[in-house]
Amino acid sequence: MTEARSEILAGVRAALAGVDPAPAAPTVPGVSLTPADAVAKFAERVADYRAVVERCGAAELADRVAAALPEGSVIVPEGLSVQVPDAVVDDGTLTATDLDRIAAVVTEARVGIAETGTIVLDHGPGQGRRIISLVPDTHVCIVHEHQVVADVPDAVADLDPARPLTWISGPSATSDIELDRVEGVHGPRNLHVIVVAG
Amino acid sequence: MRVALMVTCINEALYPRTGQAVVRLLRRLGVEVDFPQAQTCCGQPMVNTGYLDEAVPAVRTFVEAFAGYDAVVSPSGSCTGSARHQHSIVARRSGDADLEAAVADLAPKVYELSEFLVDVLGVTDVGAYYPHRVTYHPTCHSLRMLGVGDRPRRLLESVRGLTLVDLPGADQCCGFGGTFAVKNADTSIAMGADKARHIKETGAEMVVAGDNSCLTHIGGVLSRQRSGVRPVHLAEILASTEATVDEAAEVDAGADAEGAAR
Amino acid sequence: MSATFVGMPAFPEAAREALADSQLRYNLAHATGTIRDKRAKVVAEVDDWEDLRVAGAAVKETALRDLERHLVRLEETLTANGATVHWARDAAEANAIVAAIAKDHAAEEVVKVKSMVTQEIGLNEALAEEGIAAWETDLAELIVQLGDDLPSHILVPAIHRNRAEIREIFMSKMAAAGRPAPDDLSDEPAVLAAAAREHLREKFLRAKVGVSGANFAVAESGTLVVVESEGNGRMCLTLPEVLVSVVGIEKVVSRWEELDPLLRLLPRSSTGERMNPYTSTWSGVTPGDGPQEVHVVLLDNGRTRALADEVGRQALRCIRCSACLNVCPVYERTGGHAYGSVYPGPIGAILNPLLKGVGHDDQVDSLPYASSLCGACFEVCPVRIDIPAVLVDQRAQVVDAHRNGVPKPEAAAMKGAAYVFGRSSRLAGLERLTGIGLGLARRVGIAAWTGARDLPDTPKESFRAWWRRTDGGRRKEHGDD
């Protein structure tokens, strides 16, 4: 394999002999929004993907989460900022098969992107392992207003690539049949986003 | 300003009326064009088929024929695009630095007809009269390689008597594509058939474009289908006036009869 | 999947068959029309779209022009993040690496994220020969795999199939591959998608090894990125104990921040969405979360050859959005199979010759000619690949590769044209020029022209003759003008 490595790198070197470097890429700023406009646009654009979106104050959050949950068992990560009665707290031991029997998951997020209606999880405290927000069929995701940024470049600058990241824009979907979008394939078919004031 | 006409080889041989229309139109607008006799072909057929060496003599002839002119005007988006964007590739291939320099000097002075009228002469109403219902097909090279935009439409909208109807799927290629039309004849014809269908849907008497190469293909499909819709070059519409409309129709009939007999 | 592109005829012949299939023509026109409209709508929303294209092109181009440094850096950072890096010169080496990893874990099957590069190297077939089943988990790939079919589009490999055909494939083929389709399966897309979910879920839950490609690989952080819609990608990247990613060496970008223009350009260009449903990024192994053994196979397979091509190098900027396919008038009518490769459409027409080289395979040599050079592809390309310019250059390379052999009739005609167009005196007179024109037409095939098109009538005199006779119309003569 070291032979393959040296041969490929030599091939690259030979291919580019005498070729000038390309000029650096210009930065293109994203859209600029006031915090209030960003939150409004975020809610609107998440809803465009046919996710359920609601906004509430901090005091109402626990009730809203409870109301968003379907029948059946619920899993939550460690460090979730809201109490979910009867929820299983993930201790890192549940397998995919175990999680397949759980109906819903509640997590927080790391960033919300207004322009694209995207939620980004970096799987830190309150978000948990990637698997827990993937296998259950309903994902209730809490986004705090202060976490919402205007556009993709703001999010990229804010995120740490050393962490695993999951960018979520609406429920699982496919356009594979006649290029018509259909919601709900392998990922959570129900995405419920609660945007909390503050 | 010294202005030369690049008539193009296809107009030279098959559509002299288009070249004549450009001369008449520009003369009416106060511009005397020269026709440098040394000109032949821009070389695009060879370049686009991959024969770069074979295109070198054509490009050399081109820069020699048009050297010294302030502007070269051509009734073809495709040939203009070839001169502006492909001659440099051929010149580089030739290894002749003088040819490269001559191409670099000449290329920006080559204008497609609608560009010359709107950008150089600054006119959109050329005083034309053409009492027909027409639809406009923007040819790919004029649209995308040159970026003529809405110039042809603005010129057509100013023609008295003319009814311009929108062409569905106008920006879709007609399927000509030079030697593509024979190398991939089946695909070319499938594209041409869709273009012809859209043209017929408009109910226009004529389809107008800025390239007789594309019009040969589109017109060939329309003729085979006995559609009754005729292809016409933009220059011929813009050159038309009340005085020439009837006369042209008569000459047309005569020329067709004679041509068919050849 | 036993279907293969090997031995496909040259493009014109393959296209003729496709054009005769009216169901295919309808499916393609419907699907490409739908996606074109969606793309146009979301692109129009972005004020700075042209600036973004320039930035996207520059991000990829700067990485490519300094590729050795970035590859070495990527290897360092991936290794530091706990991944194992492998290098593969060609398909056989890459396939052997993946098979060896699966065997180390006694895996009899792997689950796959949709990936162009693993199709390019024929990984599924290679694994099958080693007794390892490779399950495609993207809906369209599943349709192609179950149907023993070939992919015909980069983004939507089953674009040539409509809902009724897909239902038929699920009904007849799912049972042999695992969980059967329900008896009451309808042809509603949502119902078909639900059947795929049920069928694949048992495979996700038990899989020990996942296989992916990557949309981007960030050198400075050692991060891989997968962009997808269905969540099958997340399943494959998260659930198995072992993850192997096969990554073409052109996928590298320098810095994390440079993902920005690309993540804004790709979804709008490909599925016509503001953002695709899921994007996953990972930097090697994350303790306690996801696969604890991570491999990355860096693949050449012709990429250094393409990189050496001065004009064609830009094709390596491609981010596989398939916008060029969706707007291409040739693709819309012939579909993807006619291109004889997993990379069809305008990008395939340049990428295949660049990766494989020209002059030794008629099928490959026919691809640069599978275009009317209308330029619609360049107009939509998010990383500004001037596909028409590369096509013309590839045509020249095809011609040059054959210059020492027996000249084709076309070559003789072009030489004749070169002679005549070199001096105007040689074409003085109409007969001469039309003679050349018709001669050329005959050699490249007049029958091909007249099959469905009439030829125009020939005028009585050439423009040149008219000009001389009338002094450019200044001297009126009888019968003139």
PDB file of N, CA and C in Angstrom, chain A residues 142-183:
ATOM      1  N   ILE A 142     -35.575  20.597  20.307  1.00  0.00           N
ATOM      2  CA  ILE A 142     -35.742  21.906  20.950  1.00  0.00           C
ATOM      3  C   ILE A 142     -34.629  22.840  20.462  1.00  0.00           C
ATOM      4  N   VAL A 143     -35.015  23.960  19.904  1.00  0.00           N
ATOM      5  CA  VAL A 143     -34.039  24.953  19.455  1.00  0.00           C
ATOM      6  C   VAL A 143     -34.309  26.253  20.216  1.00  0.00           C
ATOM      7  N   HIS A 144     -33.281  26.784  20.859  1.00  0.00           N
ATOM      8  CA  HIS A 144     -33.446  28.064  21.556  1.00  0.00           C
ATOM      9  C   HIS A 144     -33.240  29.207  20.575  1.00  0.00           C
ATOM     10  N   GLU A 145     -34.040  30.238  20.729  1.00  0.00           N
ATOM     11  CA  GLU A 145     -33.989  31.351  19.770  1.00  0.00           C
ATOM     12  C   GLU A 145     -32.577  31.896  19.576  1.00  0.00           C
ATOM     13  N   HIS A 146     -31.823  31.956  20.671  1.00  0.00           N
ATOM     14  CA  HIS A 146     -30.474  32.540  20.551  1.00  0.00           C
ATOM     15  C   HIS A 146     -29.536  31.657  19.733  1.00  0.00           C
ATOM     16  N   GLN A 147     -29.950  30.398  19.476  1.00  0.00           N
ATOM     17  CA  GLN A 147     -29.104  29.488  18.690  1.00  0.00           C
ATOM     18  C   GLN A 147     -29.294  29.676  17.188  1.00  0.00           C
ATOM     19  N   VAL A 148     -30.298  30.441  16.806  1.00  0.00           N
ATOM     20  CA  VAL A 148     -30.612  30.547  15.373  1.00  0.00           C
ATOM     21  C   VAL A 148     -29.702  31.579  14.713  1.00  0.00           C
ATOM     22  N   VAL A 149     -29.001  31.155  13.665  1.00  0.00           N
ATOM     23  CA  VAL A 149     -28.156  32.053  12.872  1.00  0.00           C
ATOM     24  C   VAL A 149     -28.828  32.274  11.524  1.00  0.00           C
ATOM     25  N   ALA A 150     -28.350  33.295  10.793  1.00  0.00           N
ATOM     26  CA  ALA A 150     -29.036  33.660   9.558  1.00  0.00           C
ATOM     27  C   ALA A 150     -28.795  32.665   8.430  1.00  0.00           C
ATOM     28  N   ASP A 151     -27.539  32.273   8.209  1.00  0.00           N
ATOM     29  CA  ASP A 151     -27.269  31.508   6.983  1.00  0.00           C
ATOM     30  C   ASP A 151     -26.150  30.483   7.196  1.00  0.00           C
ATOM     31  N   VAL A 152     -25.914  29.702   6.187  1.00  0.00           N
ATOM     32  CA  VAL A 152     -24.955  28.598   6.262  1.00  0.00           C
ATOM     33  C   VAL A 152     -23.551  29.037   6.708  1.00  0.00           C
ATOM     34  N   PRO A 153     -22.987  30.126   6.161  1.00  0.00           N
ATOM     35  CA  PRO A 153     -21.630  30.484   6.590  1.00  0.00           C
ATOM     36  C   PRO A 153     -21.544  30.774   8.089  1.00  0.00           C
ATOM     37  N   ASP A 154     -22.598  31.347   8.670  1.00  0.00           N
ATOM     38  CA  ASP A 154     -22.601  31.598  10.117  1.00  0.00           C
ATOM     39  C   ASP A 154     -22.512  30.291  10.886  1.00  0.00           C
ATOM     40  N   ALA A 155     -23.248  29.290  10.388  1.00  0.00           N
ATOM     41  CA  ALA A 155     -23.251  27.992  11.075  1.00  0.00           C
ATOM     42  C   ALA A 155     -21.901  27.311  10.944  1.00  0.00           C
ATOM     43  N   VAL A 156     -21.357  27.320   9.723  1.00  0.00           N
ATOM     44  CA  VAL A 156     -20.077  26.644   9.500  1.00  0.00           C
ATOM     45  C   VAL A 156     -19.005  27.250  10.410  1.00  0.00           C
ATOM     46  N   ALA A 157     -19.018  28.572  10.518  1.00  0.00           N
ATOM     47  CA  ALA A 157     -18.011  29.247  11.341  1.00  0.00           C
ATOM     48  C   ALA A 157     -18.178  28.904  12.817  1.00  0.00           C
ATOM     49  N   ASP A 158     -19.388  28.572  13.228  1.00  0.00           N
ATOM     50  CA  ASP A 158     -19.733  28.349  14.622  1.00  0.00           C
ATOM     51  C   ASP A 158     -19.497  26.907  15.081  1.00  0.00           C
ATOM     52  N   LEU A 159     -19.379  26.004  14.113  1.00  0.00           N
ATOM     53  CA  LEU A 159     -19.350  24.582  14.447  1.00  0.00           C
ATOM     54  C   LEU A 159     -17.915  24.057  14.510  1.00  0.00           C
ATOM     55  N   ASP A 160     -17.738  23.007  15.328  1.00  0.00           N
ATOM     56  CA  ASP A 160     -16.416  22.409  15.494  1.00  0.00           C
ATOM     57  C   ASP A 160     -16.365  21.094  14.718  1.00  0.00           C
ATOM     58  N   PRO A 161     -15.543  21.039  13.663  1.00  0.00           N
ATOM     59  CA  PRO A 161     -15.517  19.821  12.844  1.00  0.00           C
ATOM     60  C   PRO A 161     -14.973  18.602  13.583  1.00  0.00           C
ATOM     61  N   ALA A 162     -14.335  18.814  14.714  1.00  0.00           N
ATOM     62  CA  ALA A 162     -13.836  17.648  15.454  1.00  0.00           C
ATOM     63  C   ALA A 162     -14.989  16.802  16.003  1.00  0.00           C
ATOM     64  N   ARG A 163     -16.159  17.453  16.191  1.00  0.00           N
ATOM     65  CA  ARG A 163     -17.325  16.712  16.682  1.00  0.00           C
ATOM     66  C   ARG A 163     -18.078  16.116  15.502  1.00  0.00           C
ATOM     67  N   PRO A 164     -18.751  14.982  15.688  1.00  0.00           N
ATOM     68  CA  PRO A 164     -19.630  14.505  14.610  1.00  0.00           C
ATOM     69  C   PRO A 164     -20.829  15.448  14.509  1.00  0.00           C
ATOM     70  N   LEU A 165     -21.222  15.777  13.301  1.00  0.00           N
ATOM     71  CA  LEU A 165     -22.340  16.711  13.125  1.00  0.00           C
ATOM     72  C   LEU A 165     -23.434  16.071  12.293  1.00  0.00           C
ATOM     73  N   THR A 166     -24.677  16.377  12.648  1.00  0.00           N
ATOM     74  CA  THR A 166     -25.807  15.947  11.837  1.00  0.00           C
ATOM     75  C   THR A 166     -26.638  17.177  11.501  1.00  0.00           C
ATOM     76  N   TRP A 167     -26.714  17.493  10.214  1.00  0.00           N
ATOM     77  CA  TRP A 167     -27.517  18.617   9.740  1.00  0.00           C
ATOM     78  C   TRP A 167     -28.867  18.053   9.322  1.00  0.00           C
ATOM     79  N   ILE A 168     -29.933  18.604   9.859  1.00  0.00           N
ATOM     80  CA  ILE A 168     -31.265  18.063   9.600  1.00  0.00           C
ATOM     81  C   ILE A 168     -32.151  19.161   9.015  1.00  0.00           C
ATOM     82  N   SER A 169     -32.684  18.904   7.831  1.00  0.00           N
ATOM     83  CA  SER A 169     -33.584  19.877   7.200  1.00  0.00           C
ATOM     84  C   SER A 169     -34.888  19.161   6.878  1.00  0.00           C
ATOM     85  N   GLY A 170     -35.772  19.161   7.862  1.00  0.00           N
ATOM     86  CA  GLY A 170     -37.041  18.475   7.675  1.00  0.00           C
ATOM     87  C   GLY A 170     -36.917  16.997   7.964  1.00  0.00           C
ATOM     88  N   PRO A 171     -38.043  16.283   7.864  1.00  0.00           N
ATOM     89  CA  PRO A 171     -38.007  14.843   8.080  1.00  0.00           C
ATOM     90  C   PRO A 171     -37.294  14.164   6.918  1.00  0.00           C
ATOM     91  N   SER A 172     -36.948  12.911   7.145  1.00  0.00           N
ATOM     92  CA  SER A 172     -36.379  12.079   6.091  1.00  0.00           C
ATOM     93  C   SER A 172     -37.234  12.200   4.828  1.00  0.00           C
ATOM     94  N   ALA A 173     -36.586  12.266   3.673  1.00  0.00           N
ATOM     95  CA  ALA A 173     -37.350  12.437   2.428  1.00  0.00           C
ATOM     96  C   ALA A 173     -36.620  11.797   1.266  1.00  0.00           C
ATOM     97  N   THR A 174     -37.332  11.605   0.181  1.00  0.00           N
ATOM     98  CA  THR A 174     -36.703  11.092  -1.031  1.00  0.00           C
ATOM     99  C   THR A 174     -37.350  11.739  -2.246  1.00  0.00           C
ATOM    100  N   SER A 175     -36.562  11.914  -3.291  1.00  0.00           N
ATOM    101  CA  SER A 175     -37.105  12.387  -4.564  1.00  0.00           C
ATOM    102  C   SER A 175     -36.836  11.340  -5.638  1.00  0.00           C
ATOM    103  N   ASP A 176     -36.649  10.101  -5.199  1.00  0.00           N
ATOM    104  CA  ASP A 176     -36.165   9.082  -6.126  1.00  0.00           C
ATOM    105  C   ASP A 176     -37.228   8.517  -7.059  1.00  0.00           C
ATOM    106  N   ILE A 177     -38.493   8.773  -6.757  1.00  0.00           N
ATOM    107  CA  ILE A 177     -39.534   8.275  -7.652  1.00  0.00           C
ATOM    108  C   ILE A 177     -40.078   9.451  -8.444  1.00  0.00           C
ATOM    109  N   GLU A 178     -39.719   9.497  -9.690  1.00  0.00           N
ATOM    110  CA  GLU A 178     -40.169  10.543 -10.619  1.00  0.00           C
ATOM    111  C   GLU A 178     -39.777  11.944 -10.146  1.00  0.00           C
ATOM    112  N   LEU A 179     -38.744  12.029  -9.347  1.00  0.00           N
ATOM    113  CA  LEU A 179     -38.229  13.304  -8.823  1.00  0.00           C
ATOM    114  C   LEU A 179     -39.282  14.117  -8.070  1.00  0.00           C
ATOM    115  N   ASP A 180     -40.218  13.384  -7.485  1.00  0.00           N
ATOM    116  CA  ASP A 180     -41.269  13.979  -6.676  1.00  0.00           C
ATOM    117  C   ASP A 180     -40.878  13.765  -5.213  1.00  0.00           C
ATOM    118  N   ARG A 181     -40.904  14.825  -4.420  1.00  0.00           N
ATOM    119  CA  ARG A 181     -40.470  14.665  -3.035  1.00  0.00           C
ATOM    120  C   ARG A 181     -41.537  13.957  -2.210  1.00  0.00           C
ATOM    121  N   VAL A 182     -41.070  12.937  -1.459  1.00  0.00           N
ATOM    122  CA  VAL A 182     -41.941  12.215  -0.543  1.00  0.00           C
ATOM    123  C   VAL A 182     -41.271  12.248   0.814  1.00  0.00           C
ATOM    124  N   GLU A 183     -41.986  12.622   1.863  1.00  0.00           N
ATOM    125  CA  GLU A 183     -41.404  12.649   3.191  1.00  0.00           C
ATOM    126  C   GLU A 183     -41.500  11.268   3.828  1.00  0.00           C
TER     127      GLU A 183
END
